[in-house]
mmCIF file of C-alpha atoms and ligand atoms in Angstrom:
data_model
loop_
_atom_site.group_PDB
_atom_site.id
_atom_site.type_symbol
_atom_site.label_atom_id
_atom_site.label_comp_id
_atom_site.label_asym_id
_atom_site.label_seq_id
_atom_site.Cartn_x
_atom_site.Cartn_y
_atom_site.Cartn_z
ATOM 1 C CA MET A 1 -37.331 239.303 189.827
ATOM 2 C CA SER A 2 -36.819 240.851 193.359
ATOM 3 C CA LEU A 3 -34.884 243.847 194.041
ATOM 4 C CA VAL A 4 -33.474 244.490 197.699
ATOM 5 C CA ILE A 5 -31.509 247.453 199.012
ATOM 6 C CA THR A 6 -29.250 246.965 202.062
ATOM 7 C CA ALA A 7 -27.661 249.374 203.968
ATOM 8 C CA ASN A 8 -24.803 247.009 205.597
ATOM 9 C CA ALA A 9 -23.211 243.619 205.406
ATOM 10 C CA GLY A 10 -25.551 242.153 208.030
ATOM 11 C CA GLU A 11 -28.570 242.967 205.733
ATOM 12 C CA THR A 12 -26.940 241.384 202.820
ATOM 13 C CA ARG A 13 -26.213 238.421 204.838
ATOM 14 C CA LYS A 14 -30.034 238.202 205.544
ATOM 15 C CA VAL A 15 -31.108 238.480 202.117
ATOM 16 C CA GLY A 16 -28.679 235.359 201.367
ATOM 17 C CA ARG A 17 -30.253 233.422 204.269
ATOM 18 C CA THR A 18 -33.970 234.102 203.071
ATOM 19 C CA LEU A 19 -32.861 233.009 199.625
ATOM 20 C CA GLY A 20 -31.284 229.998 201.156
ATOM 21 C CA ASP A 21 -34.439 229.051 203.096
ATOM 22 C CA SER A 22 -36.134 228.572 199.576
ATOM 23 C CA LEU A 23 -33.439 226.278 197.857
ATOM 24 C CA LYS A 24 -33.900 222.804 197.053
ATOM 25 C CA PRO A 25 -31.215 220.248 196.121
ATOM 26 C CA GLY A 26 -29.507 220.674 192.876
ATOM 27 C CA ASP A 27 -30.083 224.582 192.775
ATOM 28 C CA VAL A 28 -27.459 226.728 191.361
ATOM 29 C CA LEU A 29 -26.868 230.378 192.354
ATOM 30 C CA ALA A 30 -24.821 232.587 189.884
ATOM 31 C CA ILE A 31 -23.546 235.698 191.842
ATOM 32 C CA THR A 32 -22.208 238.722 190.050
ATOM 33 C CA GLY A 33 -21.061 242.044 191.408
ATOM 34 C CA PRO A 34 -17.743 244.093 191.409
ATOM 35 C CA LEU A 35 -14.731 243.425 193.946
ATOM 36 C CA GLY A 36 -15.984 243.842 197.473
ATOM 37 C CA ALA A 37 -19.787 244.051 196.359
ATOM 38 C CA GLY A 38 -20.672 241.405 199.098
ATOM 39 C CA LYS A 39 -20.907 238.235 197.058
ATOM 40 C CA THR A 40 -19.151 236.150 199.903
ATOM 41 C CA VAL A 41 -21.248 238.117 202.507
ATOM 42 C CA PHE A 42 -24.325 236.673 200.634
ATOM 43 C CA ALA A 43 -22.784 233.308 200.436
ATOM 44 C CA GLN A 44 -22.199 233.357 204.259
ATOM 45 C CA GLY A 45 -26.168 234.025 204.557
ATOM 46 C CA VAL A 46 -26.982 231.038 202.226
ATOM 47 C CA ALA A 47 -24.613 228.836 204.170
ATOM 48 C CA GLU A 48 -26.276 229.965 207.429
ATOM 49 C CA SER A 49 -29.596 228.766 205.997
ATOM 50 C CA LEU A 50 -27.965 225.555 205.068
ATOM 51 C CA ASP A 51 -26.832 225.128 208.654
ATOM 52 C CA ILE A 52 -23.148 225.094 207.828
ATOM 53 C CA ARG A 53 -21.127 225.744 211.062
ATOM 54 C CA GLU A 54 -17.682 226.240 209.453
ATOM 55 C CA ALA A 55 -16.576 229.579 208.556
ATOM 56 C CA VAL A 56 -17.332 230.326 204.858
ATOM 57 C CA THR A 57 -14.537 232.503 203.171
ATOM 58 C CA SER A 58 -13.767 233.433 199.644
ATOM 59 C CA PRO A 59 -12.455 230.477 197.823
ATOM 60 C CA THR A 60 -10.506 232.562 195.339
ATOM 61 C CA TYR A 61 -7.119 230.405 195.297
ATOM 62 C CA THR A 62 -8.726 227.083 195.625
ATOM 63 C CA ILE A 63 -11.761 228.054 193.418
ATOM 64 C CA ILE A 64 -14.142 225.390 194.966
ATOM 65 C CA SER A 65 -14.775 224.792 198.615
ATOM 66 C CA GLU A 66 -17.417 222.173 199.702
ATOM 67 C CA TYR A 67 -19.258 222.653 202.873
ATOM 68 C CA GLU A 68 -21.600 220.048 204.759
ATOM 69 C CA GLY A 69 -24.792 221.283 206.020
ATOM 70 C CA ARG A 70 -28.336 220.009 205.736
ATOM 71 C CA MET A 71 -27.407 220.044 202.053
ATOM 72 C CA PRO A 72 -23.800 220.248 200.512
ATOM 73 C CA LEU A 73 -22.659 223.705 199.721
ATOM 74 C CA TYR A 74 -20.324 223.914 196.722
ATOM 75 C CA HIS A 75 -18.898 227.592 196.885
ATOM 76 C CA MET A 76 -17.024 228.392 193.648
ATOM 77 C CA ASP A 77 -15.041 231.714 193.081
ATOM 78 C CA LEU A 78 -14.302 231.897 189.384
ATOM 79 C CA TYR A 79 -12.344 235.174 189.496
ATOM 80 C CA ARG A 80 -9.119 233.468 188.587
ATOM 81 C CA LEU A 81 -10.468 231.649 185.724
ATOM 82 C CA GLY A 82 -9.263 232.235 182.167
ATOM 83 C CA THR A 83 -11.940 231.148 179.980
ATOM 84 C CA PRO A 84 -15.278 229.265 180.278
ATOM 85 C CA ASP A 85 -13.764 226.053 179.097
ATOM 86 C CA GLU A 86 -11.731 226.040 182.151
ATOM 87 C CA PHE A 87 -15.018 226.011 184.208
ATOM 88 C CA THR A 88 -15.937 222.434 182.793
ATOM 89 C CA TRP A 89 -12.386 221.381 183.131
ATOM 90 C CA LEU A 90 -12.704 221.737 187.016
ATOM 91 C CA GLY A 91 -15.178 218.753 186.681
ATOM 92 C CA VAL A 92 -18.102 220.652 188.221
ATOM 93 C CA GLU A 93 -20.597 218.804 186.170
ATOM 94 C CA GLU A 94 -21.071 216.356 189.212
ATOM 95 C CA MET A 95 -21.628 219.386 191.640
ATOM 96 C CA LEU A 96 -24.089 221.158 189.300
ATOM 97 C CA ASN A 97 -26.092 218.085 188.921
ATOM 98 C CA GLY A 98 -25.787 216.694 192.375
ATOM 99 C CA ASN A 99 -27.900 217.150 195.453
ATOM 100 C CA GLY A 100 -26.162 220.122 196.681
ATOM 101 C CA ILE A 101 -26.349 223.879 196.270
ATOM 102 C CA SER A 102 -23.781 225.430 193.897
ATOM 103 C CA LEU A 103 -22.953 229.150 194.592
ATOM 104 C CA ILE A 104 -20.786 230.589 192.131
ATOM 105 C CA GLU A 105 -19.175 233.960 192.721
ATOM 106 C CA TRP A 106 -17.763 235.781 189.423
ATOM 107 C CA SER A 107 -20.225 233.536 187.588
ATOM 108 C CA GLU A 108 -19.789 235.642 184.426
ATOM 109 C CA LYS A 109 -16.650 233.702 183.959
ATOM 110 C CA ALA A 110 -18.506 230.629 183.319
ATOM 111 C CA GLY A 111 -19.948 232.160 180.028
ATOM 112 C CA GLU A 112 -22.727 229.808 178.751
ATOM 113 C CA GLU A 113 -21.544 226.842 180.940
ATOM 114 C CA LEU A 114 -24.279 227.206 183.631
ATOM 115 C CA PRO A 115 -27.551 225.539 183.657
ATOM 116 C CA GLU A 116 -30.611 226.638 182.565
ATOM 117 C CA ARG A 117 -32.149 226.449 185.989
ATOM 118 C CA THR A 118 -29.712 228.831 187.482
ATOM 119 C CA ILE A 119 -30.906 231.677 189.734
ATOM 120 C CA SER A 120 -29.155 234.978 189.117
ATOM 121 C CA VAL A 121 -28.051 237.331 191.854
ATOM 122 C CA ARG A 122 -26.518 240.589 190.932
ATOM 123 C CA ILE A 123 -25.082 242.911 193.498
ATOM 124 C CA GLU A 124 -24.331 246.287 192.813
ATOM 125 C CA ILE A 125 -22.544 248.977 194.901
ATOM 126 C CA GLU A 126 -24.545 252.101 196.010
ATOM 127 C CA ALA A 127 -22.259 254.489 197.651
ATOM 128 C CA ASP A 128 -20.251 252.999 200.758
ATOM 129 C CA ASP A 129 -22.468 250.584 202.502
ATOM 130 C CA GLY A 130 -25.307 250.566 200.191
ATOM 131 C CA ARG A 131 -26.077 247.647 197.908
ATOM 132 C CA ILE A 132 -28.680 246.716 195.311
ATOM 133 C CA ILE A 133 -29.388 243.294 195.291
ATOM 134 C CA THR A 134 -31.430 241.740 192.259
ATOM 135 C CA ILE A 135 -32.651 238.137 192.278
ATOM 136 C CA ILE A 136 -33.731 236.649 188.853
ATOM 137 C CA ARG A 137 -35.339 233.045 188.907
ATOM 138 C CA PRO A 138 -35.134 231.263 185.498
ATOM 139 C CA GLU A 139 -38.762 230.872 185.048
ATOM 140 C CA GLU A 140 -38.953 234.701 185.126
ATOM 141 C CA ALA A 141 -35.729 235.333 182.814
ATOM 142 C CA ALA A 142 -37.435 233.295 180.259
ATOM 143 C CA ALA A 143 -40.605 235.196 180.467
HETATM 144 N N1 ATP B 1 -24.758 246.236 202.125
HETATM 145 C C1 ATP B 1 -23.580 245.623 202.242
HETATM 146 N N2 ATP B 1 -23.601 244.395 201.838
HETATM 147 C C2 ATP B 1 -22.646 243.474 201.819
HETATM 148 N N3 ATP B 1 -21.395 243.939 202.098
HETATM 149 C C3 ATP B 1 -21.061 245.132 202.472
HETATM 150 C C4 ATP B 1 -22.192 245.994 202.681
HETATM 151 N N4 ATP B 1 -21.919 247.319 203.155
HETATM 152 C C5 ATP B 1 -20.442 247.117 203.418
HETATM 153 N N5 ATP B 1 -19.885 245.895 203.188
HETATM 154 C C6 ATP B 1 -18.731 245.330 203.041
HETATM 155 O O1 ATP B 1 -18.227 244.978 201.850
HETATM 156 C C7 ATP B 1 -17.468 244.004 201.894
HETATM 157 C C8 ATP B 1 -17.869 242.796 200.910
HETATM 158 O O2 ATP B 1 -17.088 241.836 201.057
HETATM 159 P P1 ATP B 1 -17.080 240.419 200.068
HETATM 160 O O3 ATP B 1 -15.743 239.631 200.324
HETATM 161 O O4 ATP B 1 -18.334 239.884 200.698
HETATM 162 O O5 ATP B 1 -17.121 241.054 198.628
HETATM 163 P P2 ATP B 1 -17.147 239.974 197.435
HETATM 164 O O6 ATP B 1 -18.115 240.432 196.488
HETATM 165 O O7 ATP B 1 -17.159 238.758 197.680
HETATM 166 O O8 ATP B 1 -15.761 240.307 196.711
HETATM 167 P P3 ATP B 1 -14.661 239.588 195.826
HETATM 168 O O9 ATP B 1 -14.926 239.968 194.552
HETATM 169 O O10 ATP B 1 -13.321 239.950 196.505
HETATM 170 O O11 ATP B 1 -14.904 238.023 196.262
HETATM 171 C C9 ATP B 1 -17.226 243.502 203.313
HETATM 172 O O12 ATP B 1 -16.211 244.130 203.891
HETATM 173 C C10 ATP B 1 -18.606 243.995 204.018
HETATM 174 O O13 ATP B 1 -18.436 244.399 205.219
HETATM 175 MG MG1 MG B 2 -15.915 236.792 197.374
#
């Protein structure tokens, strides 16, 4: 587990970039945290690490956006999802098991439908601009 405290959006983005540097094809990132926590800011850092030049925004209405970088990024936002079943109905199987990075905001909406290798990122709001970011890799979660 690693725990980082950030004091502004730039720092959270940098934490995302650093985690992005450690990712390999097929990795899945599940990001949880309340509205405005910084999930998309974190995703932008991951995208930067993947050399994605296109601006990454919250795919709230489209649910999934795909970006091309040194690996594809499948950026999902499940905020509007009803049940975990709907997650599988989206046809995400191929993305989760492909050669890109799947990054899922509001991943709690996917219930048990995420692979076991999922890396979990929790962002908590601490006062106005403070954030507590906890990253748990599956090998640690099992321990
Ligand atoms: N330490 C910080 N880390 C990240 N964002 C911060 C921080 N301090 C302030 N902010 C601000 O909080 C907001 C985070 O917005 P962002 O869209 O990333 O949240 P989100 O978790 O994706 O929300 P949503 O659930 O609506 O998708 C931005 O306006 C950002 O500038
Ligand atoms: Mg967002």
